[in-house]
PDB file with one MODEL, atoms N, CA, C and O in Angstrom:
MODEL        1
ATOM      1  N   LYS A   1       1.117   8.024  -7.504  1.00  0.00           N
ATOM      2  CA  LYS A   1       2.834   7.872  -8.036  1.00  0.00           C
ATOM      3  C   LYS A   1       2.737   6.205  -8.053  1.00  0.00           C
ATOM      4  O   LYS A   1       1.892   5.483  -7.524  1.00  0.00           O
ATOM      5  N   GLU A   2       3.860   5.868  -8.818  1.00  0.00           N
ATOM      6  CA  GLU A   2       4.442   4.494  -9.405  1.00  0.00           C
ATOM      7  C   GLU A   2       4.664   4.031  -7.813  1.00  0.00           C
ATOM      8  O   GLU A   2       4.685   4.874  -6.916  1.00  0.00           O
ATOM      9  N   ALA A   3       4.820   2.669  -7.570  1.00  0.00           N
ATOM     10  CA  ALA A   3       5.374   2.544  -6.500  1.00  0.00           C
ATOM     11  C   ALA A   3       6.902   2.201  -7.083  1.00  0.00           C
ATOM     12  O   ALA A   3       7.143   2.698  -8.183  1.00  0.00           O
ATOM     13  N   THR A   4       7.980   1.388  -6.452  1.00  0.00           N
ATOM     14  CA  THR A   4       9.004   1.650  -7.169  1.00  0.00           C
ATOM     15  C   THR A   4       8.897   0.235  -7.196  1.00  0.00           C
ATOM     16  O   THR A   4       8.034  -0.517  -6.744  1.00  0.00           O
ATOM     17  N   TYR A   5      10.219  -0.027  -7.976  1.00  0.00           N
ATOM     18  CA  TYR A   5      10.958  -1.082  -8.967  1.00  0.00           C
ATOM     19  C   TYR A   5      10.706  -2.261  -8.969  1.00  0.00           C
ATOM     20  O   TYR A   5      10.513  -2.998  -9.936  1.00  0.00           O
ATOM     21  N   TYR A   6      10.694  -2.549  -7.593  1.00  0.00           N
ATOM     22  CA  TYR A   6      10.400  -4.554  -6.976  1.00  0.00           C
ATOM     23  C   TYR A   6       8.986  -4.472  -6.789  1.00  0.00           C
ATOM     24  O   TYR A   6       8.483  -5.492  -6.316  1.00  0.00           O
ATOM     25  N   PHE A   7       8.184  -3.486  -7.049  1.00  0.00           N
ATOM     26  CA  PHE A   7       6.143  -3.478  -6.356  1.00  0.00           C
ATOM     27  C   PHE A   7       5.489  -3.068  -7.907  1.00  0.00           C
ATOM     28  O   PHE A   7       5.891  -2.282  -8.765  1.00  0.00           O
ATOM     29  N   THR A   8       4.389  -3.906  -7.854  1.00  0.00           N
ATOM     30  CA  THR A   8       4.011  -3.594  -8.473  1.00  0.00           C
ATOM     31  C   THR A   8       2.269  -3.437  -9.080  1.00  0.00           C
ATOM     32  O   THR A   8       1.670  -4.363  -9.626  1.00  0.00           O
ATOM     33  N   LYS A   9       1.806  -2.344  -8.880  1.00  0.00           N
ATOM     34  CA  LYS A   9       0.604  -1.692  -8.381  1.00  0.00           C
ATOM     35  C   LYS A   9      -0.478  -2.993  -9.344  1.00  0.00           C
ATOM     36  O   LYS A   9      -0.457  -3.132 -10.567  1.00  0.00           O
ATOM     37  N   ALA A  10      -1.303  -3.763  -8.400  1.00  0.00           N
ATOM     38  CA  ALA A  10      -1.971  -4.794  -8.421  1.00  0.00           C
ATOM     39  C   ALA A  10      -3.735  -4.047  -9.514  1.00  0.00           C
ATOM     40  O   ALA A  10      -4.236  -4.202 -10.628  1.00  0.00           O
ATOM     41  N   GLY A  11      -3.968  -3.406  -8.467  1.00  0.00           N
ATOM     42  CA  GLY A  11      -5.108  -2.323  -8.452  1.00  0.00           C
ATOM     43  C   GLY A  11      -5.426  -1.284  -7.812  1.00  0.00           C
ATOM     44  O   GLY A  11      -4.825  -1.375  -6.742  1.00  0.00           O
ATOM     45  N   ILE A  12      -6.194  -0.063  -7.834  1.00  0.00           N
ATOM     46  CA  ILE A  12      -6.873   0.735  -7.439  1.00  0.00           C
ATOM     47  C   ILE A  12      -8.356   1.091  -7.399  1.00  0.00           C
ATOM     48  O   ILE A  12      -8.914   1.255  -8.484  1.00  0.00           O
ATOM     49  N   LYS A  13      -8.967   1.210  -6.422  1.00  0.00           N
ATOM     50  CA  LYS A  13     -10.421   0.991  -5.969  1.00  0.00           C
ATOM     51  C   LYS A  13     -11.124   2.368  -4.968  1.00  0.00           C
ATOM     52  O   LYS A  13     -10.547   3.269  -4.357  1.00  0.00           O
ATOM     53  N   ARG A  14     -12.301   2.116  -5.096  1.00  0.00           N
ATOM     54  CA  ARG A  14     -12.557   3.039  -4.130  1.00  0.00           C
ATOM     55  C   ARG A  14     -13.059   1.692  -2.810  1.00  0.00           C
ATOM     56  O   ARG A  14     -13.542   0.623  -3.183  1.00  0.00           O
ATOM     57  N   ALA A  15     -12.906   1.908  -1.807  1.00  0.00           N
ATOM     58  CA  ALA A  15     -12.936   0.915  -0.482  1.00  0.00           C
ATOM     59  C   ALA A  15     -14.761   0.564  -0.146  1.00  0.00           C
ATOM     60  O   ALA A  15     -15.763   1.261  -0.303  1.00  0.00           O
ATOM     61  N   MET A  16     -14.576  -0.720   0.325  1.00  0.00           N
ATOM     62  CA  MET A  16     -16.403  -0.823  -0.019  1.00  0.00           C
ATOM     63  C   MET A  16     -17.354   0.219   1.207  1.00  0.00           C
ATOM     64  O   MET A  16     -18.437   0.758   0.982  1.00  0.00           O
ATOM     65  N   ASP A  17     -16.670   0.266   2.320  1.00  0.00           N
ATOM     66  CA  ASP A  17     -17.759   0.734   3.538  1.00  0.00           C
ATOM     67  C   ASP A  17     -16.934   1.654   4.446  1.00  0.00           C
ATOM     68  O   ASP A  17     -17.084   1.626   5.667  1.00  0.00           O
ATOM     69  N   GLU A  18     -15.619   2.883   3.529  1.00  0.00           N
ATOM     70  CA  GLU A  18     -14.927   3.864   3.917  1.00  0.00           C
ATOM     71  C   GLU A  18     -15.224   4.949   3.041  1.00  0.00           C
ATOM     72  O   GLU A  18     -15.555   4.525   1.933  1.00  0.00           O
ATOM     73  N   ASP A  19     -15.228   6.043   3.117  1.00  0.00           N
ATOM     74  CA  ASP A  19     -14.532   7.720   2.380  1.00  0.00           C
ATOM     75  C   ASP A  19     -13.230   7.034   2.058  1.00  0.00           C
ATOM     76  O   ASP A  19     -12.614   8.026   2.450  1.00  0.00           O
ATOM     77  N   ALA A  20     -12.235   6.191   1.681  1.00  0.00           N
ATOM     78  CA  ALA A  20     -11.367   5.937   1.088  1.00  0.00           C
ATOM     79  C   ALA A  20     -10.938   4.730  -0.080  1.00  0.00           C
ATOM     80  O   ALA A  20     -11.688   4.016  -0.745  1.00  0.00           O
ATOM     81  N   TYR A  21      -9.046   4.810  -0.051  1.00  0.00           N
ATOM     82  CA  TYR A  21      -9.069   4.184  -1.383  1.00  0.00           C
ATOM     83  C   TYR A  21      -8.353   2.864  -0.966  1.00  0.00           C
ATOM     84  O   TYR A  21      -7.689   2.897   0.070  1.00  0.00           O
ATOM     85  N   VAL A  22      -8.428   1.673  -1.699  1.00  0.00           N
ATOM     86  CA  VAL A  22      -7.953   0.214  -1.863  1.00  0.00           C
ATOM     87  C   VAL A  22      -6.609   0.398  -2.874  1.00  0.00           C
ATOM     88  O   VAL A  22      -6.426   0.694  -4.055  1.00  0.00           O
ATOM     89  N   LEU A  23      -6.084   0.176  -2.134  1.00  0.00           N
ATOM     90  CA  LEU A  23      -4.375   0.349  -3.316  1.00  0.00           C
ATOM     91  C   LEU A  23      -3.643  -1.388  -2.991  1.00  0.00           C
ATOM     92  O   LEU A  23      -3.106  -1.700  -1.929  1.00  0.00           O
ATOM     93  N   ARG A  24      -3.832  -2.441  -4.363  1.00  0.00           N
ATOM     94  CA  ARG A  24      -3.230  -3.952  -4.037  1.00  0.00           C
ATOM     95  C   ARG A  24      -1.941  -3.798  -4.905  1.00  0.00           C
ATOM     96  O   ARG A  24      -1.915  -3.052  -5.884  1.00  0.00           O
ATOM     97  N   LEU A  25      -0.945  -4.494  -4.523  1.00  0.00           N
ATOM     98  CA  LEU A  25       0.815  -4.323  -4.179  1.00  0.00           C
ATOM     99  C   LEU A  25       0.995  -5.194  -4.743  1.00  0.00           C
ATOM    100  O   LEU A  25      -0.088  -5.740  -4.954  1.00  0.00           O
ATOM    101  N   TYR A  26       2.090  -5.927  -5.330  1.00  0.00           N
ATOM    102  CA  TYR A  26       2.506  -6.903  -5.750  1.00  0.00           C
ATOM    103  C   TYR A  26       3.864  -7.051  -5.781  1.00  0.00           C
ATOM    104  O   TYR A  26       4.462  -6.411  -6.646  1.00  0.00           O
ATOM    105  N   GLU A  27       4.520  -7.779  -5.004  1.00  0.00           N
ATOM    106  CA  GLU A  27       6.183  -7.778  -5.066  1.00  0.00           C
ATOM    107  C   GLU A  27       6.251  -9.567  -5.624  1.00  0.00           C
ATOM    108  O   GLU A  27       5.997 -10.684  -5.173  1.00  0.00           O
ATOM    109  N   GLY A  28       6.786  -8.907  -6.930  1.00  0.00           N
ATOM    110  CA  GLY A  28       6.786 -10.561  -8.196  1.00  0.00           C
ATOM    111  C   GLY A  28       8.711 -10.486  -8.641  1.00  0.00           C
ATOM    112  O   GLY A  28       9.136 -10.412  -9.793  1.00  0.00           O
ATOM    113  N   TYR A  29       9.398 -10.522  -7.635  1.00  0.00           N
ATOM    114  CA  TYR A  29      11.072 -10.368  -7.777  1.00  0.00           C
ATOM    115  C   TYR A  29      11.324 -11.472  -6.831  1.00  0.00           C
ATOM    116  O   TYR A  29      12.458 -11.908  -6.635  1.00  0.00           O
ATOM    117  N   LYS A  30      10.615 -11.775  -6.438  1.00  0.00           N
ATOM    118  CA  LYS A  30      11.102 -12.938  -5.111  1.00  0.00           C
ATOM    119  C   LYS A  30      12.117 -12.338  -4.168  1.00  0.00           C
ATOM    120  O   LYS A  30      13.028 -13.136  -3.950  1.00  0.00           O
ATOM    121  N   GLU A  31      12.251 -11.183  -3.540  1.00  0.00           N
ATOM    122  CA  GLU A  31      12.900 -10.470  -2.598  1.00  0.00           C
ATOM    123  C   GLU A  31      12.419  -9.923  -1.234  1.00  0.00           C
ATOM    124  O   GLU A  31      11.261  -9.505  -1.217  1.00  0.00           O
ATOM    125  N   ASN A  32      12.907  -9.882  -0.451  1.00  0.00           N
ATOM    126  CA  ASN A  32      12.320  -9.536   1.122  1.00  0.00           C
ATOM    127  C   ASN A  32      12.773  -8.059   0.889  1.00  0.00           C
ATOM    128  O   ASN A  32      13.875  -7.955   0.350  1.00  0.00           O
ATOM    129  N   LYS A  33      12.164  -6.973   1.179  1.00  0.00           N
ATOM    130  CA  LYS A  33      12.178  -5.841   0.262  1.00  0.00           C
ATOM    131  C   LYS A  33      11.365  -4.815   1.456  1.00  0.00           C
ATOM    132  O   LYS A  33      10.223  -5.114   1.804  1.00  0.00           O
ATOM    133  N   GLN A  34      11.810  -4.037   1.824  1.00  0.00           N
ATOM    134  CA  GLN A  34      11.166  -2.491   2.251  1.00  0.00           C
ATOM    135  C   GLN A  34      11.252  -1.856   1.198  1.00  0.00           C
ATOM    136  O   GLN A  34      12.042  -1.751   0.260  1.00  0.00           O
ATOM    137  N   ILE A  35      10.240  -1.424   1.535  1.00  0.00           N
ATOM    138  CA  ILE A  35       9.734  -0.436  -0.187  1.00  0.00           C
ATOM    139  C   ILE A  35       8.980   0.775   0.988  1.00  0.00           C
ATOM    140  O   ILE A  35       8.724   0.546   2.170  1.00  0.00           O
ATOM    141  N   THR A  36       8.642   2.636  -0.090  1.00  0.00           N
ATOM    142  CA  THR A  36       8.696   3.414   0.100  1.00  0.00           C
ATOM    143  C   THR A  36       7.764   3.674  -0.664  1.00  0.00           C
ATOM    144  O   THR A  36       8.026   3.488  -1.852  1.00  0.00           O
ATOM    145  N   LEU A  37       5.957   4.333  -0.242  1.00  0.00           N
ATOM    146  CA  LEU A  37       5.587   4.343  -0.864  1.00  0.00           C
ATOM    147  C   LEU A  37       4.820   6.016  -1.169  1.00  0.00           C
ATOM    148  O   LEU A  37       3.929   6.621  -0.574  1.00  0.00           O
ATOM    149  N   THR A  38       5.639   6.342  -2.340  1.00  0.00           N
ATOM    150  CA  THR A  38       5.318   8.678  -1.908  1.00  0.00           C
ATOM    151  C   THR A  38       4.042   8.395  -2.479  1.00  0.00           C
ATOM    152  O   THR A  38       3.834   7.505  -3.303  1.00  0.00           O
ATOM    153  N   PHE A  39       3.325   9.060  -2.087  1.00  0.00           N
ATOM    154  CA  PHE A  39       1.550  10.073  -2.706  1.00  0.00           C
ATOM    155  C   PHE A  39       1.656  10.930  -3.118  1.00  0.00           C
ATOM    156  O   PHE A  39       2.639  11.623  -2.855  1.00  0.00           O
ATOM    157  N   ASP A  40       0.724  11.320  -3.957  1.00  0.00           N
ATOM    158  CA  ASP A  40       0.338  12.814  -5.143  1.00  0.00           C
ATOM    159  C   ASP A  40      -0.796  13.637  -4.007  1.00  0.00           C
ATOM    160  O   ASP A  40      -1.186  14.804  -4.033  1.00  0.00           O
ATOM    161  N   HIS A  41      -1.085  12.661  -3.157  1.00  0.00           N
ATOM    162  CA  HIS A  41      -1.830  13.223  -2.230  1.00  0.00           C
ATOM    163  C   HIS A  41      -2.004  13.815  -1.000  1.00  0.00           C
ATOM    164  O   HIS A  41      -0.974  13.236  -0.655  1.00  0.00           O
ATOM    165  N   ASP A  42      -2.285  14.338  -0.139  1.00  0.00           N
ATOM    166  CA  ASP A  42      -2.205  14.092   1.655  1.00  0.00           C
ATOM    167  C   ASP A  42      -3.022  13.545   2.152  1.00  0.00           C
ATOM    168  O   ASP A  42      -3.911  14.169   2.730  1.00  0.00           O
ATOM    169  N   PHE A  43      -3.005  12.084   2.098  1.00  0.00           N
ATOM    170  CA  PHE A  43      -3.888  11.357   3.038  1.00  0.00           C
ATOM    171  C   PHE A  43      -3.300  11.346   4.463  1.00  0.00           C
ATOM    172  O   PHE A  43      -2.075  11.328   4.577  1.00  0.00           O
ATOM    173  N   LYS A  44      -3.996  11.355   5.434  1.00  0.00           N
ATOM    174  CA  LYS A  44      -4.293  11.033   6.928  1.00  0.00           C
ATOM    175  C   LYS A  44      -4.032  10.474   7.473  1.00  0.00           C
ATOM    176  O   LYS A  44      -3.281  10.707   8.420  1.00  0.00           O
ATOM    177  N   GLU A  45      -4.675   9.055   7.075  1.00  0.00           N
ATOM    178  CA  GLU A  45      -4.199   7.339   7.590  1.00  0.00           C
ATOM    179  C   GLU A  45      -3.995   6.424   5.873  1.00  0.00           C
ATOM    180  O   GLU A  45      -4.330   6.566   4.697  1.00  0.00           O
ATOM    181  N   CYS A  46      -3.041   5.254   6.959  1.00  0.00           N
ATOM    182  CA  CYS A  46      -2.828   4.675   6.055  1.00  0.00           C
ATOM    183  C   CYS A  46      -2.833   3.138   6.517  1.00  0.00           C
ATOM    184  O   CYS A  46      -1.726   2.921   7.009  1.00  0.00           O
ATOM    185  N   TYR A  47      -3.925   1.552   6.572  1.00  0.00           N
ATOM    186  CA  TYR A  47      -3.752   0.799   7.162  1.00  0.00           C
ATOM    187  C   TYR A  47      -2.818   0.100   6.383  1.00  0.00           C
ATOM    188  O   TYR A  47      -2.032   0.807   5.751  1.00  0.00           O
ATOM    189  N   VAL A  48      -2.699  -1.282   6.260  1.00  0.00           N
ATOM    190  CA  VAL A  48      -3.093  -2.567   5.894  1.00  0.00           C
ATOM    191  C   VAL A  48      -3.559  -3.676   6.148  1.00  0.00           C
ATOM    192  O   VAL A  48      -3.139  -4.417   7.037  1.00  0.00           O
ATOM    193  N   CYS A  49      -4.623  -3.948   5.276  1.00  0.00           N
ATOM    194  CA  CYS A  49      -5.820  -5.083   5.071  1.00  0.00           C
ATOM    195  C   CYS A  49      -5.518  -6.156   4.885  1.00  0.00           C
ATOM    196  O   CYS A  49      -4.426  -6.566   4.490  1.00  0.00           O
ATOM    197  N   ASP A  50      -7.133  -7.172   5.338  1.00  0.00           N
ATOM    198  CA  ASP A  50      -7.003  -7.621   4.391  1.00  0.00           C
ATOM    199  C   ASP A  50      -7.623  -8.044   2.983  1.00  0.00           C
ATOM    200  O   ASP A  50      -8.058  -7.131   2.281  1.00  0.00           O
ATOM    201  N   LEU A  51      -7.701  -9.439   2.487  1.00  0.00           N
ATOM    202  CA  LEU A  51      -7.779  -8.970   1.062  1.00  0.00           C
ATOM    203  C   LEU A  51     -10.108  -8.353   1.079  1.00  0.00           C
ATOM    204  O   LEU A  51     -10.793  -7.945   0.142  1.00  0.00           O
ATOM    205  N   LEU A  52     -10.496  -8.606   2.566  1.00  0.00           N
ATOM    206  CA  LEU A  52     -12.320  -7.938   2.245  1.00  0.00           C
ATOM    207  C   LEU A  52     -12.117  -6.792   2.942  1.00  0.00           C
ATOM    208  O   LEU A  52     -13.172  -6.357   3.403  1.00  0.00           O
ATOM    209  N   GLU A  53     -10.899  -5.959   3.261  1.00  0.00           N
ATOM    210  CA  GLU A  53     -10.830  -4.663   3.270  1.00  0.00           C
ATOM    211  C   GLU A  53     -10.984  -4.593   4.990  1.00  0.00           C
ATOM    212  O   GLU A  53     -11.446  -3.526   5.397  1.00  0.00           O
ATOM    213  N   ASN A  54     -10.637  -5.645   6.062  1.00  0.00           N
ATOM    214  CA  ASN A  54      -9.977  -5.151   7.495  1.00  0.00           C
ATOM    215  C   ASN A  54      -9.190  -4.544   7.523  1.00  0.00           C
ATOM    216  O   ASN A  54      -8.398  -4.579   6.581  1.00  0.00           O
ATOM    217  N   LYS A  55      -9.000  -3.747   8.505  1.00  0.00           N
ATOM    218  CA  LYS A  55      -8.110  -3.166   9.188  1.00  0.00           C
ATOM    219  C   LYS A  55      -6.618  -4.022  10.046  1.00  0.00           C
ATOM    220  O   LYS A  55      -6.464  -4.232  11.249  1.00  0.00           O
ATOM    221  N   LEU A  56      -5.938  -4.274   9.181  1.00  0.00           N
ATOM    222  CA  LEU A  56      -5.102  -5.168   9.997  1.00  0.00           C
ATOM    223  C   LEU A  56      -3.763  -4.289  11.052  1.00  0.00           C
ATOM    224  O   LEU A  56      -3.399  -4.545  12.200  1.00  0.00           O
ATOM    225  N   GLU A  57      -3.305  -3.242  10.116  1.00  0.00           N
ATOM    226  CA  GLU A  57      -1.956  -2.663  10.721  1.00  0.00           C
ATOM    227  C   GLU A  57      -2.143  -1.180  10.628  1.00  0.00           C
ATOM    228  O   GLU A  57      -2.282  -1.084   9.409  1.00  0.00           O
ATOM    229  N   SER A  58      -2.215  -0.273  10.972  1.00  0.00           N
ATOM    230  CA  SER A  58      -1.680   1.621  10.607  1.00  0.00           C
ATOM    231  C   SER A  58      -0.437   0.937  10.384  1.00  0.00           C
ATOM    232  O   SER A  58       0.087  -0.106  10.775  1.00  0.00           O
ATOM    233  N   LEU A  59      -0.094   2.069   9.473  1.00  0.00           N
ATOM    234  CA  LEU A  59       0.823   2.547   8.928  1.00  0.00           C
ATOM    235  C   LEU A  59       1.191   4.089   9.205  1.00  0.00           C
ATOM    236  O   LEU A  59       0.265   4.789   9.613  1.00  0.00           O
ATOM    237  N   GLU A  60       2.290   4.612   9.047  1.00  0.00           N
ATOM    238  CA  GLU A  60       2.516   6.298   9.458  1.00  0.00           C
ATOM    239  C   GLU A  60       3.118   6.524   8.524  1.00  0.00           C
ATOM    240  O   GLU A  60       4.070   5.909   8.043  1.00  0.00           O
ATOM    241  N   ILE A  61       2.331   7.924   8.006  1.00  0.00           N
ATOM    242  CA  ILE A  61       2.267   9.076   7.042  1.00  0.00           C
ATOM    243  C   ILE A  61       3.248   9.922   7.255  1.00  0.00           C
ATOM    244  O   ILE A  61       3.055  10.756   8.140  1.00  0.00           O
ATOM    245  N   LYS A  62       4.622   9.947   6.481  1.00  0.00           N
ATOM    246  CA  LYS A  62       5.224  11.012   6.935  1.00  0.00           C
ATOM    247  C   LYS A  62       5.431  12.074   5.452  1.00  0.00           C
ATOM    248  O   LYS A  62       5.898  11.463   4.490  1.00  0.00           O
ATOM    249  N   GLU A  63       5.242  12.997   5.306  1.00  0.00           N
ATOM    250  CA  GLU A  63       6.021  13.853   4.455  1.00  0.00           C
ATOM    251  C   GLU A  63       4.996  13.049   2.538  1.00  0.00           C
ATOM    252  O   GLU A  63       5.315  12.902   1.358  1.00  0.00           O
ATOM    253  N   ARG A  64       3.967  12.835   3.270  1.00  0.00           N
ATOM    254  CA  ARG A  64       4.170  11.880   1.968  1.00  0.00           C
ATOM    255  C   ARG A  64       4.049  10.111   1.369  1.00  0.00           C
ATOM    256  O   ARG A  64       3.398   9.336   0.669  1.00  0.00           O
ATOM    257  N   GLU A  65       4.997  10.226   2.094  1.00  0.00           N
ATOM    258  CA  GLU A  65       5.270   8.095   2.341  1.00  0.00           C
ATOM    259  C   GLU A  65       4.931   7.436   3.364  1.00  0.00           C
ATOM    260  O   GLU A  65       4.868   7.784   4.543  1.00  0.00           O
ATOM    261  N   VAL A  66       4.678   6.308   2.790  1.00  0.00           N
ATOM    262  CA  VAL A  66       4.955   4.972   3.583  1.00  0.00           C
ATOM    263  C   VAL A  66       5.575   4.498   3.699  1.00  0.00           C
ATOM    264  O   VAL A  66       5.994   4.230   2.573  1.00  0.00           O
ATOM    265  N   THR A  67       6.422   3.814   4.734  1.00  0.00           N
ATOM    266  CA  THR A  67       7.367   2.434   4.192  1.00  0.00           C
ATOM    267  C   THR A  67       6.637   1.105   4.992  1.00  0.00           C
ATOM    268  O   THR A  67       5.876   1.175   5.957  1.00  0.00           O
ATOM    269  N   LEU A  68       6.994   0.169   4.456  1.00  0.00           N
ATOM    270  CA  LEU A  68       6.568  -1.496   4.381  1.00  0.00           C
ATOM    271  C   LEU A  68       7.293  -2.302   4.028  1.00  0.00           C
ATOM    272  O   LEU A  68       8.052  -2.205   3.064  1.00  0.00           O
ATOM    273  N   SER A  69       7.138  -3.470   4.949  1.00  0.00           N
ATOM    274  CA  SER A  69       8.232  -4.652   4.429  1.00  0.00           C
ATOM    275  C   SER A  69       7.737  -5.649   3.650  1.00  0.00           C
ATOM    276  O   SER A  69       6.764  -6.211   4.154  1.00  0.00           O
ATOM    277  N   VAL A  70       8.042  -6.009   2.710  1.00  0.00           N
ATOM    278  CA  VAL A  70       7.429  -6.634   1.785  1.00  0.00           C
ATOM    279  C   VAL A  70       8.066  -8.176   1.684  1.00  0.00           C
ATOM    280  O   VAL A  70       9.297  -8.146   1.669  1.00  0.00           O
ATOM    281  N   LYS A  71       7.429  -9.665   1.604  1.00  0.00           N
ATOM    282  CA  LYS A  71       8.241 -10.898   1.533  1.00  0.00           C
ATOM    283  C   LYS A  71       7.968 -11.027   0.055  1.00  0.00           C
ATOM    284  O   LYS A  71       7.145 -10.277  -0.470  1.00  0.00           O
ATOM    285  N   PRO A  72       8.601 -11.917  -0.627  1.00  0.00           N
ATOM    286  CA  PRO A  72       8.370 -12.807  -1.834  1.00  0.00           C
ATOM    287  C   PRO A  72       7.500 -12.957  -1.932  1.00  0.00           C
ATOM    288  O   PRO A  72       6.866 -13.451  -1.000  1.00  0.00           O
ATOM    289  N   PHE A  73       6.642 -12.490  -3.628  1.00  0.00           N
ATOM    290  CA  PHE A  73       5.939 -12.624  -3.923  1.00  0.00           C
ATOM    291  C   PHE A  73       4.509 -12.535  -3.284  1.00  0.00           C
ATOM    292  O   PHE A  73       3.542 -13.223  -3.613  1.00  0.00           O
ATOM    293  N   GLU A  74       4.546 -11.522  -2.270  1.00  0.00           N
ATOM    294  CA  GLU A  74       3.531 -11.036  -1.669  1.00  0.00           C
ATOM    295  C   GLU A  74       2.821 -10.175  -1.781  1.00  0.00           C
ATOM    296  O   GLU A  74       3.323  -9.053  -1.850  1.00  0.00           O
ATOM    297  N   LEU A  75       1.523 -10.300  -1.840  1.00  0.00           N
ATOM    298  CA  LEU A  75       0.432  -9.633  -2.003  1.00  0.00           C
ATOM    299  C   LEU A  75      -0.071  -8.647  -0.982  1.00  0.00           C
ATOM    300  O   LEU A  75      -0.690  -8.905   0.050  1.00  0.00           O
ATOM    301  N   VAL A  76       0.372  -7.247  -1.534  1.00  0.00           N
ATOM    302  CA  VAL A  76      -0.207  -6.227  -0.222  1.00  0.00           C
ATOM    303  C   VAL A  76      -1.395  -5.763  -0.459  1.00  0.00           C
ATOM    304  O   VAL A  76      -1.649  -5.552  -1.645  1.00  0.00           O
ATOM    305  N   THR A  77      -2.654  -5.415   0.743  1.00  0.00           N
ATOM    306  CA  THR A  77      -3.428  -4.219   0.933  1.00  0.00           C
ATOM    307  C   THR A  77      -3.306  -3.040   1.585  1.00  0.00           C
ATOM    308  O   THR A  77      -2.970  -2.874   2.757  1.00  0.00           O
ATOM    309  N   LEU A  78      -3.620  -2.157   0.703  1.00  0.00           N
ATOM    310  CA  LEU A  78      -3.560  -0.681   1.233  1.00  0.00           C
ATOM    311  C   LEU A  78      -4.634  -0.280   1.599  1.00  0.00           C
ATOM    312  O   LEU A  78      -5.438  -0.638   0.738  1.00  0.00           O
ATOM    313  N   MET A  79      -5.452   0.594   2.861  1.00  0.00           N
ATOM    314  CA  MET A  79      -6.397   1.489   2.599  1.00  0.00           C
ATOM    315  C   MET A  79      -5.565   2.815   3.310  1.00  0.00           C
ATOM    316  O   MET A  79      -4.849   2.644   4.296  1.00  0.00           O
ATOM    317  N   VAL A  80      -5.721   3.896   2.796  1.00  0.00           N
ATOM    318  CA  VAL A  80      -5.358   5.401   2.390  1.00  0.00           C
ATOM    319  C   VAL A  80      -6.912   5.885   2.868  1.00  0.00           C
ATOM    320  O   VAL A  80      -8.024   5.490   2.519  1.00  0.00           O
ATOM    321  N   LYS A  81      -6.551   6.738   3.655  1.00  0.00           N
ATOM    322  CA  LYS A  81      -7.884   8.034   3.021  1.00  0.00           C
ATOM    323  C   LYS A  81      -7.400   9.131   3.704  1.00  0.00           C
ATOM    324  O   LYS A  81      -7.960  10.222   3.596  1.00  0.00           O
TER     325      LYS A  81
ENDMDL
END
């Protein structure tokens, strides 16, 4: 599904080295926000990654939703599997 109003989907692709998807999202409204993403699929794992897809932080998925905080103009890379 589409991200919240405050976040723009920058891209979706297959991960380079894992059986997973990489989502790139961009905060374009110059606001600190806590956002919730709702997925259409039952992913079991979600990670914040750097641009090279190295995992930095694990995020909890609850009922197909992930919540995270974003900074103004931040580009966030998530990996889901």
